[in-house]
Amino acid sequence: MYVDPPAPRPREVGERPPITATGPLDAPQRAWEFNPDYQRLVDAWNAVMPHLETLRTVLDKAYSRAKSPQTWDAPVGERYVEDIREWRERLARYRHAVLTAISDEAADTPRWVQTTANAPHAFP
């Protein structure tokens, strides 16, 4: 059983950049924006999770039905149960790999980046 890694956090309401200008003569004046690359990772996580959950739910349902003694009355049934169990394990490993890749990339990507667009200037 794998535990999902931490998800990238979307921008929260009222969240501010980590550093603000300390005065009008700061050189160079910089504005901050929420990192679009980080936002893409948040979007990727949110896009992939429903699909992974759907696959897990379907395989869990098939596995529980396959294990039922009312489903199979022949010894060959155990082979199908083993196949479904293996598919569930593969899905768990795949889910862990995909979510870990997104989470690791988010951990290495800054949430805020500096930009010169719309930066305040001391003199026009």
Short mmCIF file of N, CA and C in Angstrom, two decimals:
data_model
loop_
_atom_site.label_atom_id
_atom_site.label_comp_id
_atom_site.label_asym_id
_atom_site.label_seq_id
_atom_site.Cartn_x
_atom_site.Cartn_y
_atom_site.Cartn_z
N MET A 1 0.85 -1.18 0.00
CA MET A 1 0.00 0.00 0.00
C MET A 1 0.89 1.24 0.00
N TYR A 2 0.62 2.12 -0.94
CA TYR A 2 1.40 3.35 -1.04
C TYR A 2 0.58 4.51 -0.48
N VAL A 3 1.28 5.45 0.10
CA VAL A 3 0.65 6.67 0.59
C VAL A 3 0.93 7.76 -0.44
N ASP A 4 -0.11 8.51 -0.79
CA ASP A 4 0.07 9.58 -1.77
C ASP A 4 1.02 10.64 -1.23
N PRO A 5 1.92 11.12 -2.09
CA PRO A 5 2.81 12.20 -1.67
C PRO A 5 2.01 13.50 -1.52
N PRO A 6 2.62 14.53 -0.92
CA PRO A 6 1.88 15.79 -0.77
C PRO A 6 1.57 16.43 -2.13
N ALA A 7 0.36 16.92 -2.24
CA ALA A 7 -0.08 17.58 -3.47
C ALA A 7 0.46 19.00 -3.51
N PRO A 8 0.72 19.52 -4.72
CA PRO A 8 1.09 20.94 -4.80
C PRO A 8 -0.09 21.80 -4.34
N ARG A 9 0.21 22.82 -3.56
CA ARG A 9 -0.85 23.67 -3.01
C ARG A 9 -1.24 24.75 -4.01
N PRO A 10 -2.53 24.87 -4.32
CA PRO A 10 -2.95 25.97 -5.19
C PRO A 10 -2.83 27.30 -4.45
N ARG A 11 -2.86 28.36 -5.22
CA ARG A 11 -2.78 29.69 -4.61
C ARG A 11 -4.01 29.92 -3.75
N GLU A 12 -3.77 30.36 -2.54
CA GLU A 12 -4.85 30.58 -1.60
C GLU A 12 -5.34 32.02 -1.70
N VAL A 13 -6.58 32.23 -1.33
CA VAL A 13 -7.16 33.57 -1.36
C VAL A 13 -6.40 34.45 -0.38
N GLY A 14 -5.94 35.57 -0.86
CA GLY A 14 -5.20 36.52 -0.01
C GLY A 14 -3.74 36.17 0.17
N GLU A 15 -3.26 35.14 -0.49
CA GLU A 15 -1.85 34.78 -0.36
C GLU A 15 -0.98 35.84 -1.01
N ARG A 16 0.07 36.22 -0.35
CA ARG A 16 0.98 37.26 -0.82
C ARG A 16 2.33 36.65 -1.22
N PRO A 17 3.07 37.35 -2.09
CA PRO A 17 4.42 36.89 -2.42
C PRO A 17 5.29 36.85 -1.17
N PRO A 18 6.37 36.10 -1.21
CA PRO A 18 7.21 35.97 -0.02
C PRO A 18 7.94 37.25 0.36
N ILE A 19 8.22 38.11 -0.63
CA ILE A 19 8.98 39.33 -0.37
C ILE A 19 8.26 40.50 -1.02
N THR A 20 8.15 41.59 -0.30
CA THR A 20 7.56 42.80 -0.87
C THR A 20 8.62 43.88 -0.91
N ALA A 21 8.41 44.86 -1.73
CA ALA A 21 9.35 45.97 -1.83
C ALA A 21 9.38 46.71 -0.49
N THR A 22 10.57 47.12 -0.08
CA THR A 22 10.69 47.82 1.21
C THR A 22 10.62 49.33 1.05
N GLY A 23 10.71 49.82 -0.14
CA GLY A 23 10.64 51.26 -0.33
C GLY A 23 10.68 51.60 -1.80
N PRO A 24 10.46 52.88 -2.13
CA PRO A 24 10.40 53.26 -3.54
C PRO A 24 11.76 53.23 -4.23
N LEU A 25 12.85 53.16 -3.49
CA LEU A 25 14.16 53.21 -4.12
C LEU A 25 14.85 51.84 -4.19
N ASP A 26 14.09 50.80 -3.93
CA ASP A 26 14.67 49.45 -4.06
C ASP A 26 15.17 49.27 -5.48
N ALA A 27 16.35 48.69 -5.60
CA ALA A 27 16.90 48.50 -6.94
C ALA A 27 17.17 47.02 -7.13
N PRO A 28 16.76 46.39 -8.15
CA PRO A 28 15.72 46.88 -9.05
C PRO A 28 14.33 46.62 -8.48
N GLN A 29 13.40 47.43 -8.85
CA GLN A 29 12.03 47.22 -8.41
C GLN A 29 11.48 45.97 -9.08
N ARG A 30 10.88 45.13 -8.33
CA ARG A 30 10.35 43.89 -8.87
C ARG A 30 8.90 43.69 -8.41
N ALA A 31 8.16 43.12 -9.29
CA ALA A 31 6.82 42.68 -8.94
C ALA A 31 6.87 41.15 -8.87
N TRP A 32 5.92 40.57 -8.20
CA TRP A 32 5.87 39.12 -8.06
C TRP A 32 4.60 38.59 -8.71
N GLU A 33 4.70 37.38 -9.24
CA GLU A 33 3.52 36.71 -9.77
C GLU A 33 3.57 35.25 -9.35
N PHE A 34 2.38 34.66 -9.23
CA PHE A 34 2.32 33.23 -8.91
C PHE A 34 2.91 32.48 -10.09
N ASN A 35 3.84 31.58 -9.82
CA ASN A 35 4.59 30.90 -10.86
C ASN A 35 3.65 30.08 -11.76
N PRO A 36 3.60 30.39 -13.07
CA PRO A 36 2.72 29.62 -13.96
C PRO A 36 3.15 28.16 -14.09
N ASP A 37 4.43 27.87 -13.94
CA ASP A 37 4.88 26.47 -13.97
C ASP A 37 4.36 25.70 -12.76
N TYR A 38 4.34 26.35 -11.62
CA TYR A 38 3.80 25.71 -10.42
C TYR A 38 2.29 25.49 -10.58
N GLN A 39 1.61 26.48 -11.16
CA GLN A 39 0.17 26.35 -11.37
C GLN A 39 -0.12 25.18 -12.31
N ARG A 40 0.73 24.96 -13.32
CA ARG A 40 0.54 23.82 -14.22
C ARG A 40 0.67 22.49 -13.46
N LEU A 41 1.54 22.44 -12.48
CA LEU A 41 1.66 21.23 -11.66
C LEU A 41 0.42 21.01 -10.80
N VAL A 42 -0.13 22.09 -10.27
CA VAL A 42 -1.40 21.99 -9.52
C VAL A 42 -2.49 21.47 -10.44
N ASP A 43 -2.56 22.03 -11.65
CA ASP A 43 -3.57 21.60 -12.62
C ASP A 43 -3.38 20.14 -13.03
N ALA A 44 -2.12 19.72 -13.20
CA ALA A 44 -1.84 18.32 -13.58
C ALA A 44 -2.30 17.37 -12.48
N TRP A 45 -2.02 17.73 -11.24
CA TRP A 45 -2.45 16.90 -10.10
C TRP A 45 -3.97 16.78 -10.09
N ASN A 46 -4.64 17.93 -10.23
CA ASN A 46 -6.10 17.92 -10.20
C ASN A 46 -6.71 17.19 -11.39
N ALA A 47 -6.01 17.15 -12.51
CA ALA A 47 -6.52 16.46 -13.69
C ALA A 47 -6.34 14.95 -13.58
N VAL A 48 -5.24 14.51 -12.99
CA VAL A 48 -4.95 13.08 -12.96
C VAL A 48 -5.65 12.35 -11.81
N MET A 49 -5.91 13.03 -10.71
CA MET A 49 -6.49 12.37 -9.54
C MET A 49 -7.85 11.72 -9.82
N PRO A 50 -8.80 12.40 -10.48
CA PRO A 50 -10.09 11.73 -10.72
C PRO A 50 -9.96 10.46 -11.56
N HIS A 51 -9.05 10.47 -12.53
CA HIS A 51 -8.86 9.28 -13.37
C HIS A 51 -8.27 8.13 -12.55
N LEU A 52 -7.28 8.44 -11.72
CA LEU A 52 -6.68 7.40 -10.89
C LEU A 52 -7.69 6.84 -9.89
N GLU A 53 -8.51 7.70 -9.33
CA GLU A 53 -9.54 7.25 -8.39
C GLU A 53 -10.58 6.37 -9.09
N THR A 54 -10.96 6.74 -10.31
CA THR A 54 -11.93 5.95 -11.07
C THR A 54 -11.37 4.56 -11.35
N LEU A 55 -10.11 4.50 -11.79
CA LEU A 55 -9.48 3.21 -12.06
C LEU A 55 -9.40 2.36 -10.80
N ARG A 56 -9.01 2.97 -9.70
CA ARG A 56 -8.90 2.23 -8.44
C ARG A 56 -10.26 1.69 -8.00
N THR A 57 -11.28 2.52 -8.11
CA THR A 57 -12.63 2.11 -7.71
C THR A 57 -13.13 0.95 -8.55
N VAL A 58 -12.91 1.02 -9.86
CA VAL A 58 -13.37 -0.04 -10.76
C VAL A 58 -12.64 -1.35 -10.47
N LEU A 59 -11.32 -1.27 -10.28
CA LEU A 59 -10.57 -2.50 -10.00
C LEU A 59 -10.92 -3.07 -8.63
N ASP A 60 -11.15 -2.22 -7.64
CA ASP A 60 -11.55 -2.71 -6.32
C ASP A 60 -12.90 -3.41 -6.39
N LYS A 61 -13.81 -2.85 -7.16
CA LYS A 61 -15.14 -3.45 -7.31
C LYS A 61 -15.04 -4.80 -8.02
N ALA A 62 -14.25 -4.86 -9.09
CA ALA A 62 -14.06 -6.12 -9.81
C ALA A 62 -13.38 -7.16 -8.91
N TYR A 63 -12.43 -6.73 -8.12
CA TYR A 63 -11.71 -7.65 -7.24
C TYR A 63 -12.65 -8.22 -6.18
N SER A 64 -13.45 -7.35 -5.59
CA SER A 64 -14.37 -7.85 -4.55
C SER A 64 -15.40 -8.80 -5.14
N ARG A 65 -15.86 -8.53 -6.34
CA ARG A 65 -16.81 -9.45 -6.99
C ARG A 65 -16.14 -10.76 -7.37
N ALA A 66 -14.89 -10.67 -7.83
CA ALA A 66 -14.18 -11.88 -8.25
C ALA A 66 -13.88 -12.79 -7.06
N LYS A 67 -13.65 -12.21 -5.90
CA LYS A 67 -13.36 -13.01 -4.71
C LYS A 67 -14.59 -13.69 -4.14
N SER A 68 -15.76 -13.22 -4.52
CA SER A 68 -16.99 -13.79 -3.99
C SER A 68 -17.15 -15.25 -4.43
N PRO A 69 -17.51 -16.13 -3.52
CA PRO A 69 -17.70 -17.54 -3.91
C PRO A 69 -18.89 -17.73 -4.84
N GLN A 70 -19.78 -16.75 -4.89
CA GLN A 70 -20.93 -16.85 -5.78
C GLN A 70 -20.54 -16.55 -7.23
N THR A 71 -19.39 -15.89 -7.43
CA THR A 71 -18.96 -15.54 -8.79
C THR A 71 -18.33 -16.73 -9.49
N TRP A 72 -17.44 -17.42 -8.79
CA TRP A 72 -16.70 -18.53 -9.40
C TRP A 72 -17.04 -19.83 -8.67
N ASP A 73 -17.30 -20.86 -9.43
CA ASP A 73 -17.47 -22.16 -8.81
C ASP A 73 -16.49 -23.17 -9.41
N ALA A 74 -15.47 -22.65 -10.08
CA ALA A 74 -14.44 -23.51 -10.67
C ALA A 74 -13.07 -23.05 -10.18
N PRO A 75 -12.10 -23.97 -10.14
CA PRO A 75 -10.76 -23.59 -9.69
C PRO A 75 -10.10 -22.53 -10.56
N VAL A 76 -10.52 -22.42 -11.81
CA VAL A 76 -9.91 -21.43 -12.70
C VAL A 76 -10.20 -20.01 -12.22
N GLY A 77 -11.21 -19.83 -11.42
CA GLY A 77 -11.55 -18.51 -10.92
C GLY A 77 -10.44 -17.86 -10.14
N GLU A 78 -9.67 -18.68 -9.42
CA GLU A 78 -8.57 -18.12 -8.62
C GLU A 78 -7.53 -17.45 -9.51
N ARG A 79 -7.34 -17.96 -10.72
CA ARG A 79 -6.39 -17.34 -11.64
C ARG A 79 -6.84 -15.92 -12.01
N TYR A 80 -8.14 -15.73 -12.22
CA TYR A 80 -8.65 -14.41 -12.54
C TYR A 80 -8.54 -13.46 -11.34
N VAL A 81 -8.76 -14.00 -10.17
CA VAL A 81 -8.60 -13.19 -8.96
C VAL A 81 -7.15 -12.74 -8.83
N GLU A 82 -6.20 -13.62 -9.09
CA GLU A 82 -4.79 -13.26 -9.04
C GLU A 82 -4.45 -12.20 -10.09
N ASP A 83 -5.01 -12.33 -11.29
CA ASP A 83 -4.78 -11.33 -12.33
C ASP A 83 -5.28 -9.95 -11.90
N ILE A 84 -6.47 -9.91 -11.35
CA ILE A 84 -7.02 -8.62 -10.91
C ILE A 84 -6.20 -8.06 -9.76
N ARG A 85 -5.75 -8.92 -8.85
CA ARG A 85 -4.90 -8.46 -7.74
C ARG A 85 -3.61 -7.84 -8.29
N GLU A 86 -3.02 -8.47 -9.31
CA GLU A 86 -1.81 -7.93 -9.92
C GLU A 86 -2.09 -6.59 -10.60
N TRP A 87 -3.22 -6.46 -11.27
CA TRP A 87 -3.58 -5.18 -11.89
C TRP A 87 -3.73 -4.09 -10.85
N ARG A 88 -4.31 -4.43 -9.71
CA ARG A 88 -4.46 -3.45 -8.63
C ARG A 88 -3.09 -3.01 -8.11
N GLU A 89 -2.18 -3.96 -7.96
CA GLU A 89 -0.84 -3.61 -7.49
C GLU A 89 -0.10 -2.76 -8.51
N ARG A 90 -0.25 -3.08 -9.79
CA ARG A 90 0.38 -2.26 -10.82
C ARG A 90 -0.19 -0.85 -10.83
N LEU A 91 -1.50 -0.75 -10.68
CA LEU A 91 -2.12 0.58 -10.62
C LEU A 91 -1.61 1.36 -9.42
N ALA A 92 -1.46 0.71 -8.29
CA ALA A 92 -0.96 1.40 -7.09
C ALA A 92 0.46 1.91 -7.32
N ARG A 93 1.30 1.10 -7.96
CA ARG A 93 2.68 1.54 -8.26
C ARG A 93 2.67 2.68 -9.27
N TYR A 94 1.81 2.58 -10.28
CA TYR A 94 1.72 3.63 -11.30
C TYR A 94 1.23 4.93 -10.66
N ARG A 95 0.20 4.83 -9.84
CA ARG A 95 -0.33 6.02 -9.16
C ARG A 95 0.77 6.67 -8.33
N HIS A 96 1.49 5.86 -7.57
CA HIS A 96 2.55 6.40 -6.72
C HIS A 96 3.63 7.07 -7.57
N ALA A 97 3.99 6.47 -8.69
CA ALA A 97 5.03 7.04 -9.55
C ALA A 97 4.59 8.37 -10.15
N VAL A 98 3.37 8.43 -10.65
CA VAL A 98 2.87 9.66 -11.28
C VAL A 98 2.74 10.78 -10.25
N LEU A 99 2.12 10.48 -9.11
CA LEU A 99 1.93 11.52 -8.10
C LEU A 99 3.26 11.95 -7.47
N THR A 100 4.19 11.03 -7.32
CA THR A 100 5.50 11.40 -6.79
C THR A 100 6.25 12.30 -7.76
N ALA A 101 6.14 12.01 -9.05
CA ALA A 101 6.80 12.87 -10.05
C ALA A 101 6.26 14.29 -9.99
N ILE A 102 4.95 14.43 -9.90
CA ILE A 102 4.35 15.77 -9.82
C ILE A 102 4.74 16.44 -8.51
N SER A 103 4.67 15.72 -7.41
CA SER A 103 4.99 16.29 -6.10
C SER A 103 6.46 16.70 -6.02
N ASP A 104 7.37 15.86 -6.52
CA ASP A 104 8.79 16.21 -6.49
C ASP A 104 9.08 17.44 -7.34
N GLU A 105 8.46 17.51 -8.49
CA GLU A 105 8.66 18.69 -9.35
C GLU A 105 8.12 19.95 -8.67
N ALA A 106 6.98 19.82 -7.99
CA ALA A 106 6.41 20.97 -7.28
C ALA A 106 7.32 21.40 -6.13
N ALA A 107 7.95 20.45 -5.47
CA ALA A 107 8.85 20.78 -4.36
C ALA A 107 10.07 21.54 -4.86
N ASP A 108 10.46 21.30 -6.11
CA ASP A 108 11.63 21.97 -6.69
C ASP A 108 11.28 23.24 -7.45
N THR A 109 10.01 23.57 -7.55
CA THR A 109 9.55 24.74 -8.31
C THR A 109 9.09 25.82 -7.34
N PRO A 110 9.61 27.04 -7.47
CA PRO A 110 9.17 28.11 -6.57
C PRO A 110 7.71 28.48 -6.85
N ARG A 111 6.98 28.81 -5.79
CA ARG A 111 5.57 29.19 -5.95
C ARG A 111 5.44 30.59 -6.55
N TRP A 112 6.36 31.45 -6.25
CA TRP A 112 6.32 32.83 -6.73
C TRP A 112 7.59 33.13 -7.50
N VAL A 113 7.47 33.92 -8.55
CA VAL A 113 8.63 34.34 -9.33
C VAL A 113 8.57 35.85 -9.51
N GLN A 114 9.76 36.44 -9.64
CA GLN A 114 9.82 37.88 -9.86
C GLN A 114 9.58 38.19 -11.32
N THR A 115 8.98 39.33 -11.54
CA THR A 115 8.75 39.80 -12.90
C THR A 115 8.95 41.30 -12.93
N THR A 116 9.33 41.82 -14.07
CA THR A 116 9.49 43.27 -14.20
C THR A 116 8.22 43.90 -14.74
N ALA A 117 7.27 43.11 -15.18
CA ALA A 117 6.01 43.65 -15.69
C ALA A 117 5.23 44.28 -14.54
N ASN A 118 4.72 45.46 -14.77
CA ASN A 118 3.92 46.21 -13.80
C ASN A 118 4.66 46.50 -12.50
N ALA A 119 5.97 46.54 -12.56
CA ALA A 119 6.75 46.87 -11.37
C ALA A 119 6.68 48.37 -11.13
N PRO A 120 6.54 48.80 -9.88
CA PRO A 120 6.54 50.23 -9.60
C PRO A 120 7.93 50.82 -9.81
N HIS A 121 7.98 52.02 -10.32
CA HIS A 121 9.24 52.70 -10.55
C HIS A 121 9.22 54.03 -9.81
N ALA A 122 10.39 54.43 -9.33
CA ALA A 122 10.49 55.68 -8.57
C ALA A 122 10.26 56.88 -9.47
N PHE A 123 10.72 56.81 -10.72
CA PHE A 123 10.56 57.92 -11.65
C PHE A 123 9.97 57.40 -12.95
N PRO A 124 8.97 58.06 -13.47
CA PRO A 124 8.35 57.58 -14.72
C PRO A 124 9.24 57.72 -15.93
#
